[in-house]
PDB file of C-alpha atoms and ligand atoms in Angstrom:
ATOM      1  CA  MET A   1      75.901 -47.829 -57.443  1.00  0.00           C
ATOM      2  CA  ARG A   2      79.526 -49.238 -58.300  1.00  0.00           C
ATOM      3  CA  PHE A   3      82.191 -50.819 -55.913  1.00  0.00           C
ATOM      4  CA  ASP A   4      85.774 -50.274 -57.133  1.00  0.00           C
ATOM      5  CA  ILE A   5      88.397 -52.368 -55.070  1.00  0.00           C
ATOM      6  CA  ILE A   6      91.811 -52.261 -55.507  1.00  0.00           C
ATOM      7  CA  THR A   7      94.055 -55.300 -54.605  1.00  0.00           C
ATOM      8  CA  ILE A   8      97.218 -57.250 -55.717  1.00  0.00           C
ATOM      9  CA  PHE A   9      94.988 -60.640 -55.657  1.00  0.00           C
ATOM     10  CA  PRO A  10      91.952 -60.275 -57.652  1.00  0.00           C
ATOM     11  CA  SER A  11      91.268 -63.829 -57.778  1.00  0.00           C
ATOM     12  CA  ILE A  12      90.294 -63.837 -54.270  1.00  0.00           C
ATOM     13  CA  PHE A  13      87.412 -62.275 -55.056  1.00  0.00           C
ATOM     14  CA  GLU A  14      86.234 -64.104 -58.020  1.00  0.00           C
ATOM     15  CA  SER A  15      84.537 -66.874 -56.080  1.00  0.00           C
ATOM     16  CA  TYR A  16      83.078 -64.734 -53.317  1.00  0.00           C
ATOM     17  CA  LEU A  17      81.416 -62.906 -56.783  1.00  0.00           C
ATOM     18  CA  LYS A  18      79.978 -65.637 -58.442  1.00  0.00           C
ATOM     19  CA  GLU A  19      77.995 -67.048 -56.049  1.00  0.00           C
ATOM     20  CA  SER A  20      74.959 -66.166 -53.945  1.00  0.00           C
ATOM     21  CA  LEU A  21      73.344 -63.003 -53.900  1.00  0.00           C
ATOM     22  CA  ILE A  22      75.767 -60.753 -54.696  1.00  0.00           C
ATOM     23  CA  LYS A  23      76.153 -62.338 -58.340  1.00  0.00           C
ATOM     24  CA  LYS A  24      72.484 -62.238 -58.376  1.00  0.00           C
ATOM     25  CA  ALA A  25      72.806 -58.618 -57.787  1.00  0.00           C
ATOM     26  CA  ARG A  26      74.621 -57.536 -60.429  1.00  0.00           C
ATOM     27  CA  GLU A  27      73.131 -59.808 -62.643  1.00  0.00           C
ATOM     28  CA  LYS A  28      70.024 -57.864 -62.425  1.00  0.00           C
ATOM     29  CA  GLY A  29      72.147 -54.273 -62.554  1.00  0.00           C
ATOM     30  CA  ILE A  30      71.487 -53.075 -58.374  1.00  0.00           C
ATOM     31  CA  PHE A  31      75.325 -52.650 -58.688  1.00  0.00           C
ATOM     32  CA  GLU A  32      78.364 -52.815 -60.529  1.00  0.00           C
ATOM     33  CA  VAL A  33      81.540 -54.650 -58.703  1.00  0.00           C
ATOM     34  CA  TYR A  34      84.790 -54.097 -60.671  1.00  0.00           C
ATOM     35  CA  ILE A  35      87.784 -55.543 -59.341  1.00  0.00           C
ATOM     36  CA  HIS A  36      91.092 -54.208 -60.548  1.00  0.00           C
ATOM     37  CA  ASP A  37      94.379 -55.582 -60.036  1.00  0.00           C
ATOM     38  CA  LEU A  38      97.087 -52.510 -58.652  1.00  0.00           C
ATOM     39  CA  ARG A  39      99.926 -54.466 -60.750  1.00  0.00           C
ATOM     40  CA  LYS A  40      98.209 -52.567 -63.965  1.00  0.00           C
ATOM     41  CA  TRP A  41      99.591 -49.139 -62.316  1.00  0.00           C
ATOM     42  CA  ALA A  42     102.854 -50.252 -61.711  1.00  0.00           C
ATOM     43  CA  GLU A  43     105.254 -48.607 -64.144  1.00  0.00           C
ATOM     44  CA  ASP A  44     108.448 -51.306 -64.520  1.00  0.00           C
ATOM     45  CA  VAL A  45     108.233 -54.414 -66.218  1.00  0.00           C
ATOM     46  CA  HIS A  46     108.330 -56.293 -62.904  1.00  0.00           C
ATOM     47  CA  GLN A  47     104.865 -54.590 -62.096  1.00  0.00           C
ATOM     48  CA  THR A  48     106.497 -53.476 -58.689  1.00  0.00           C
ATOM     49  CA  VAL A  49     103.840 -52.393 -56.311  1.00  0.00           C
ATOM     50  CA  ASP A  50     106.094 -52.475 -53.052  1.00  0.00           C
ATOM     51  CA  ASP A  51     108.997 -51.475 -51.891  1.00  0.00           C
ATOM     52  CA  LYS A  52     111.416 -51.249 -48.568  1.00  0.00           C
ATOM     53  CA  PRO A  53     110.298 -48.724 -45.685  1.00  0.00           C
ATOM     54  CA  PHE A  54     112.140 -45.542 -45.633  1.00  0.00           C
ATOM     55  CA  GLY A  55     114.270 -45.364 -41.991  1.00  0.00           C
ATOM     56  CA  GLY A  56     114.700 -49.354 -42.029  1.00  0.00           C
ATOM     57  CA  GLY A  57     112.549 -51.890 -40.488  1.00  0.00           C
ATOM     58  CA  ASN A  58     110.881 -55.259 -41.487  1.00  0.00           C
ATOM     59  CA  GLY A  59     108.658 -55.826 -44.364  1.00  0.00           C
ATOM     60  CA  MET A  60     107.672 -54.008 -47.234  1.00  0.00           C
ATOM     61  CA  VAL A  61     105.530 -51.016 -47.666  1.00  0.00           C
ATOM     62  CA  MET A  62     103.017 -50.475 -50.438  1.00  0.00           C
ATOM     63  CA  LYS A  63     103.972 -48.135 -53.066  1.00  0.00           C
ATOM     64  CA  PRO A  64     101.819 -44.909 -52.961  1.00  0.00           C
ATOM     65  CA  ASP A  65     102.223 -44.001 -56.710  1.00  0.00           C
ATOM     66  CA  PRO A  66     100.452 -47.155 -58.514  1.00  0.00           C
ATOM     67  CA  ILE A  67      97.649 -46.411 -55.766  1.00  0.00           C
ATOM     68  CA  TYR A  68      97.310 -42.716 -56.953  1.00  0.00           C
ATOM     69  CA  LYS A  69      97.117 -43.702 -60.256  1.00  0.00           C
ATOM     70  CA  ALA A  70      94.777 -46.322 -59.810  1.00  0.00           C
ATOM     71  CA  VAL A  71      92.429 -44.005 -57.946  1.00  0.00           C
ATOM     72  CA  LYS A  72      92.484 -41.095 -60.447  1.00  0.00           C
ATOM     73  CA  GLU A  73      91.705 -42.841 -63.146  1.00  0.00           C
ATOM     74  CA  ILE A  74      88.941 -45.642 -61.483  1.00  0.00           C
ATOM     75  CA  LYS A  75      87.481 -42.119 -59.967  1.00  0.00           C
ATOM     76  CA  ARG A  76      87.063 -40.101 -63.468  1.00  0.00           C
ATOM     77  CA  LYS A  77      84.876 -43.899 -64.087  1.00  0.00           C
ATOM     78  CA  GLY A  78      82.352 -43.212 -61.439  1.00  0.00           C
ATOM     79  CA  SER A  79      79.381 -40.414 -61.128  1.00  0.00           C
ATOM     80  CA  SER A  80      79.315 -37.599 -58.537  1.00  0.00           C
ATOM     81  CA  LYS A  81      79.304 -38.777 -54.702  1.00  0.00           C
ATOM     82  CA  LYS A  82      82.161 -41.402 -54.393  1.00  0.00           C
ATOM     83  CA  LYS A  83      84.566 -42.286 -51.185  1.00  0.00           C
ATOM     84  CA  VAL A  84      87.902 -43.111 -51.445  1.00  0.00           C
ATOM     85  CA  ILE A  85      88.585 -45.858 -48.267  1.00  0.00           C
ATOM     86  CA  LEU A  86      91.347 -47.352 -47.863  1.00  0.00           C
ATOM     87  CA  PHE A  87      91.627 -50.554 -45.295  1.00  0.00           C
ATOM     88  CA  THR A  88      93.440 -50.742 -42.283  1.00  0.00           C
ATOM     89  CA  PRO A  89      93.276 -51.693 -38.325  1.00  0.00           C
ATOM     90  CA  ARG A  90      94.044 -48.422 -37.463  1.00  0.00           C
ATOM     91  CA  GLY A  91      91.428 -47.059 -38.722  1.00  0.00           C
ATOM     92  CA  LYS A  92      87.613 -45.864 -38.356  1.00  0.00           C
ATOM     93  CA  LYS A  93      85.701 -49.378 -36.685  1.00  0.00           C
ATOM     94  CA  PHE A  94      83.307 -49.942 -39.262  1.00  0.00           C
ATOM     95  CA  THR A  95      79.520 -50.546 -38.462  1.00  0.00           C
ATOM     96  CA  GLN A  96      76.177 -51.296 -39.309  1.00  0.00           C
ATOM     97  CA  ARG A  97      75.399 -47.836 -39.026  1.00  0.00           C
ATOM     98  CA  LYS A  98      78.632 -46.821 -41.328  1.00  0.00           C
ATOM     99  CA  ALA A  99      77.024 -48.968 -43.919  1.00  0.00           C
ATOM    100  CA  THR A 100      73.588 -47.303 -44.017  1.00  0.00           C
ATOM    101  CA  ASN A 101      75.593 -44.090 -44.537  1.00  0.00           C
ATOM    102  CA  LEU A 102      77.770 -45.678 -47.009  1.00  0.00           C
ATOM    103  CA  SER A 103      74.528 -47.078 -49.430  1.00  0.00           C
ATOM    104  CA  GLY A 104      74.232 -43.584 -50.268  1.00  0.00           C
ATOM    105  CA  TYR A 105      77.072 -42.570 -52.152  1.00  0.00           C
ATOM    106  CA  ARG A 106      77.141 -43.474 -56.167  1.00  0.00           C
ATOM    107  CA  GLN A 107      81.009 -45.028 -55.867  1.00  0.00           C
ATOM    108  CA  ILE A 108      83.086 -47.020 -53.081  1.00  0.00           C
ATOM    109  CA  ILE A 109      86.828 -47.421 -54.328  1.00  0.00           C
ATOM    110  CA  MET A 110      88.237 -49.261 -51.996  1.00  0.00           C
ATOM    111  CA  ILE A 111      92.741 -49.749 -51.601  1.00  0.00           C
ATOM    112  CA  CYS A 112      92.938 -53.039 -49.506  1.00  0.00           C
ATOM    113  CA  GLY A 113      96.343 -53.102 -47.853  1.00  0.00           C
ATOM    114  CA  ARG A 114      98.991 -55.703 -47.643  1.00  0.00           C
ATOM    115  CA  TYR A 115     102.561 -56.185 -46.557  1.00  0.00           C
ATOM    116  CA  GLU A 116     103.546 -54.663 -43.416  1.00  0.00           C
ATOM    117  CA  GLY A 117     101.739 -51.197 -44.384  1.00  0.00           C
ATOM    118  CA  VAL A 118     100.675 -48.876 -47.274  1.00  0.00           C
ATOM    119  CA  ASP A 119     102.856 -45.607 -47.423  1.00  0.00           C
ATOM    120  CA  GLU A 120     101.293 -42.816 -45.609  1.00  0.00           C
ATOM    121  CA  ARG A 121     100.867 -40.347 -48.318  1.00  0.00           C
ATOM    122  CA  VAL A 122      97.628 -42.572 -48.991  1.00  0.00           C
ATOM    123  CA  ALA A 123      95.708 -42.376 -45.614  1.00  0.00           C
ATOM    124  CA  LYS A 124      96.904 -38.876 -45.987  1.00  0.00           C
ATOM    125  CA  TYR A 125      95.995 -37.262 -49.430  1.00  0.00           C
ATOM    126  CA  ILE A 126      94.925 -40.161 -51.584  1.00  0.00           C
ATOM    127  CA  ALA A 127      91.610 -42.152 -49.414  1.00  0.00           C
ATOM    128  CA  ASP A 128      89.163 -40.182 -47.647  1.00  0.00           C
ATOM    129  CA  GLU A 129      89.183 -42.362 -45.033  1.00  0.00           C
ATOM    130  CA  GLU A 130      90.340 -45.084 -43.276  1.00  0.00           C
ATOM    131  CA  MET A 131      88.997 -47.910 -42.029  1.00  0.00           C
ATOM    132  CA  SER A 132      89.184 -51.030 -39.859  1.00  0.00           C
ATOM    133  CA  ILE A 133      86.569 -53.647 -39.277  1.00  0.00           C
ATOM    134  CA  GLY A 134      87.404 -54.986 -36.152  1.00  0.00           C
ATOM    135  CA  ASN A 135      90.144 -54.444 -33.519  1.00  0.00           C
ATOM    136  CA  TYR A 136      92.534 -57.215 -34.674  1.00  0.00           C
ATOM    137  CA  VAL A 137      95.111 -57.793 -37.686  1.00  0.00           C
ATOM    138  CA  LEU A 138      94.520 -59.024 -40.913  1.00  0.00           C
ATOM    139  CA  MET A 139      96.892 -59.817 -43.515  1.00  0.00           C
ATOM    140  CA  GLY A 140      95.411 -57.148 -45.832  1.00  0.00           C
ATOM    141  CA  GLY A 141      91.975 -55.603 -46.874  1.00  0.00           C
ATOM    142  CA  GLU A 142      90.660 -58.106 -49.095  1.00  0.00           C
ATOM    143  CA  VAL A 143      88.178 -59.475 -46.506  1.00  0.00           C
ATOM    144  CA  PRO A 144      87.198 -56.244 -45.130  1.00  0.00           C
ATOM    145  CA  ALA A 145      86.539 -54.657 -48.907  1.00  0.00           C
ATOM    146  CA  MET A 146      84.059 -58.328 -49.063  1.00  0.00           C
ATOM    147  CA  VAL A 147      82.258 -57.279 -45.738  1.00  0.00           C
ATOM    148  CA  VAL A 148      81.319 -53.908 -46.760  1.00  0.00           C
ATOM    149  CA  LEU A 149      80.557 -54.626 -50.180  1.00  0.00           C
ATOM    150  CA  GLU A 150      78.443 -57.628 -48.711  1.00  0.00           C
ATOM    151  CA  SER A 151      76.984 -55.141 -45.839  1.00  0.00           C
ATOM    152  CA  VAL A 152      76.497 -52.160 -47.880  1.00  0.00           C
ATOM    153  CA  SER A 153      74.429 -54.364 -50.963  1.00  0.00           C
ATOM    154  CA  ARG A 154      72.210 -55.928 -48.608  1.00  0.00           C
ATOM    155  CA  LEU A 155      70.770 -52.651 -48.279  1.00  0.00           C
ATOM    156  CA  PHE A 156      69.446 -51.875 -51.770  1.00  0.00           C
ATOM    157  CA  PRO A 157      65.999 -53.146 -52.627  1.00  0.00           C
ATOM    158  CA  GLY A 158      65.905 -56.000 -54.432  1.00  0.00           C
ATOM    159  CA  VAL A 159      69.043 -57.697 -52.732  1.00  0.00           C
ATOM    160  CA  VAL A 160      67.719 -59.337 -49.886  1.00  0.00           C
ATOM    161  CA  GLY A 161      64.548 -61.037 -50.564  1.00  0.00           C
ATOM    162  CA  ARG A 162      61.331 -59.737 -50.425  1.00  0.00           C
ATOM    163  CA  LYS A 163      60.513 -55.910 -50.762  1.00  0.00           C
ATOM    164  CA  ASP A 164      59.638 -56.141 -47.011  1.00  0.00           C
ATOM    165  CA  PHE A 165      62.290 -58.478 -45.877  1.00  0.00           C
ATOM    166  CA  LEU A 166      64.763 -55.766 -44.490  1.00  0.00           C
ATOM    167  CA  GLY A 167      62.088 -53.636 -43.315  1.00  0.00           C
ATOM    168  CA  LYS A 168      60.789 -55.701 -40.676  1.00  0.00           C
ATOM    169  CA  ARG A 169      63.722 -55.701 -38.807  1.00  0.00           C
ATOM    170  CA  LYS A 170      65.067 -52.304 -39.707  1.00  0.00           C
ATOM    171  CA  VAL A 171      65.108 -49.981 -36.777  1.00  0.00           C
ATOM    172  CA  LYS A 172      66.574 -46.478 -36.406  1.00  0.00           C
ATOM    173  CA  ASP A 173      70.136 -46.573 -37.974  1.00  0.00           C
ATOM    174  CA  GLY A 174      70.348 -50.534 -37.604  1.00  0.00           C
ATOM    175  CA  PHE A 175      69.055 -53.992 -37.757  1.00  0.00           C
ATOM    176  CA  LEU A 176      67.085 -56.147 -34.922  1.00  0.00           C
ATOM    177  CA  GLU A 177      68.309 -59.226 -35.015  1.00  0.00           C
ATOM    178  CA  TYR A 178      66.229 -61.650 -32.994  1.00  0.00           C
ATOM    179  CA  PRO A 179      66.736 -65.991 -32.700  1.00  0.00           C
ATOM    180  CA  ARG A 180      64.709 -67.950 -35.503  1.00  0.00           C
ATOM    181  CA  TYR A 181      63.954 -71.388 -35.340  1.00  0.00           C
ATOM    182  CA  THR A 182      62.666 -73.637 -37.856  1.00  0.00           C
ATOM    183  CA  ARG A 183      61.530 -77.344 -38.020  1.00  0.00           C
ATOM    184  CA  PRO A 184      61.684 -79.755 -36.391  1.00  0.00           C
ATOM    185  CA  GLU A 185      59.608 -78.165 -33.355  1.00  0.00           C
ATOM    186  CA  HIS A 186      61.096 -80.867 -31.212  1.00  0.00           C
ATOM    187  CA  LEU A 187      64.834 -82.127 -31.454  1.00  0.00           C
ATOM    188  CA  LYS A 188      66.811 -84.496 -29.522  1.00  0.00           C
ATOM    189  CA  ILE A 189      70.036 -82.732 -28.979  1.00  0.00           C
ATOM    190  CA  GLU A 190      72.231 -84.967 -26.021  1.00  0.00           C
ATOM    191  CA  GLU A 191      69.493 -87.025 -25.060  1.00  0.00           C
ATOM    192  CA  LYS A 192      67.594 -83.830 -24.199  1.00  0.00           C
ATOM    193  CA  ASP A 193      63.999 -82.698 -26.373  1.00  0.00           C
ATOM    194  CA  ARG A 194      65.014 -78.811 -27.205  1.00  0.00           C
ATOM    195  CA  LYS A 195      61.752 -77.466 -28.841  1.00  0.00           C
ATOM    196  CA  VAL A 196      60.959 -74.321 -30.160  1.00  0.00           C
ATOM    197  CA  PRO A 197      59.962 -71.225 -28.068  1.00  0.00           C
ATOM    198  CA  ALA A 198      55.996 -71.771 -27.807  1.00  0.00           C
ATOM    199  CA  VAL A 199      55.308 -68.096 -28.220  1.00  0.00           C
ATOM    200  CA  LEU A 200      56.347 -68.826 -32.234  1.00  0.00           C
ATOM    201  CA  LEU A 201      54.103 -71.432 -32.358  1.00  0.00           C
ATOM    202  CA  SER A 202      51.176 -69.022 -30.935  1.00  0.00           C
ATOM    203  CA  GLY A 203      50.082 -67.377 -33.935  1.00  0.00           C
ATOM    204  CA  ASN A 204      49.788 -64.214 -31.654  1.00  0.00           C
ATOM    205  CA  HIS A 205      51.809 -62.130 -34.172  1.00  0.00           C
ATOM    206  CA  LYS A 206      52.051 -59.175 -31.422  1.00  0.00           C
ATOM    207  CA  LYS A 207      53.688 -61.274 -28.441  1.00  0.00           C
ATOM    208  CA  ILE A 208      55.885 -62.540 -31.330  1.00  0.00           C
ATOM    209  CA  GLU A 209      56.773 -59.362 -32.179  1.00  0.00           C
ATOM    210  CA  GLU A 210      57.369 -58.697 -28.374  1.00  0.00           C
ATOM    211  CA  TRP A 211      59.270 -61.701 -27.790  1.00  0.00           C
ATOM    212  CA  ARG A 212      61.739 -60.855 -30.735  1.00  0.00           C
ATOM    213  CA  LYS A 213      62.578 -57.118 -29.238  1.00  0.00           C
ATOM    214  CA  LYS A 214      63.167 -58.394 -26.100  1.00  0.00           C
ATOM    215  CA  ARG A 215      65.539 -61.436 -26.967  1.00  0.00           C
ATOM    216  CA  GLY A 216      66.902 -59.500 -30.104  1.00  0.00           C
ATOM    217  CA  LYS A 217      69.888 -57.323 -30.696  1.00  0.00           C
ATOM    218  CA  ILE A 218      70.175 -54.076 -31.911  1.00  0.00           C
ATOM    219  CA  ILE A 219      72.975 -53.759 -34.876  1.00  0.00           C
ATOM    220  CA  LYS A 220      74.028 -50.346 -35.272  1.00  0.00           C
TER     221      LYS A 220
HETATM  222  N1  ADE B 301      94.113 -54.610 -42.891  1.00  0.00           N
HETATM  223  C1  ADE B 301      94.587 -55.696 -42.103  1.00  0.00           C
HETATM  224  N2  ADE B 301      94.172 -55.737 -40.676  1.00  0.00           N
HETATM  225  C2  ADE B 301      92.669 -54.693 -40.426  1.00  0.00           C
HETATM  226  C3  ADE B 301      91.686 -54.706 -40.136  1.00  0.00           C
HETATM  227  N3  ADE B 301      91.022 -55.132 -39.365  1.00  0.00           N
HETATM  228  N4  ADE B 301      90.434 -53.748 -40.754  1.00  0.00           N
HETATM  229  C4  ADE B 301      90.620 -53.665 -42.299  1.00  0.00           C
HETATM  230  N5  ADE B 301      91.920 -53.410 -42.526  1.00  0.00           N
HETATM  231  C5  ADE B 301      92.690 -54.333 -42.461  1.00  0.00           C
END
């Protein structure tokens, strides 16, 4: 599996990719991540990737031609099952179920929009799908790309801890997220003793599992 991220701010990803589990997983060869500077596909000496909107209005619009060329070239590097995603607040909502679905692809190309928007022809003819990570407007697609990268990559065996680590919490189409506690058993917060629920100290695994199901929430 490979992730290709097209952005005008490649350095945003540097430290993120150098840290933690993502770094380890890349070193183990579980997946590959390539960050592409869109300006590489700009045609003029100034490496212009945006222009004024037709019809007037505020702000700049990302040009479709460098994006088209970038996607075309990057697609050739991947194998068969590929998906081209354009991040926009208008897109289909990203969910856990969607992450599971994306984990079945061999190449995910993510286009990070910036400025006031992206020429509509990218959504219509270049991307397979427009995606939003939530009902709010960000300044660009870079954070959404990290969100998708992280949530999809943690589904691969060997990325998150032991093999059965995800298995225990996995339910149909999603994950059971339940409250967790660790030591100390007793903790004074504002003069009150805030202790760990007794069931977790009981050693009764059946009861613990029931409690987790009851208190947890299934994320789909
Ligand atoms: N670009 C700006 N806001 C966004 C959002 N909420 N999701 C995806 N891409 C975006």
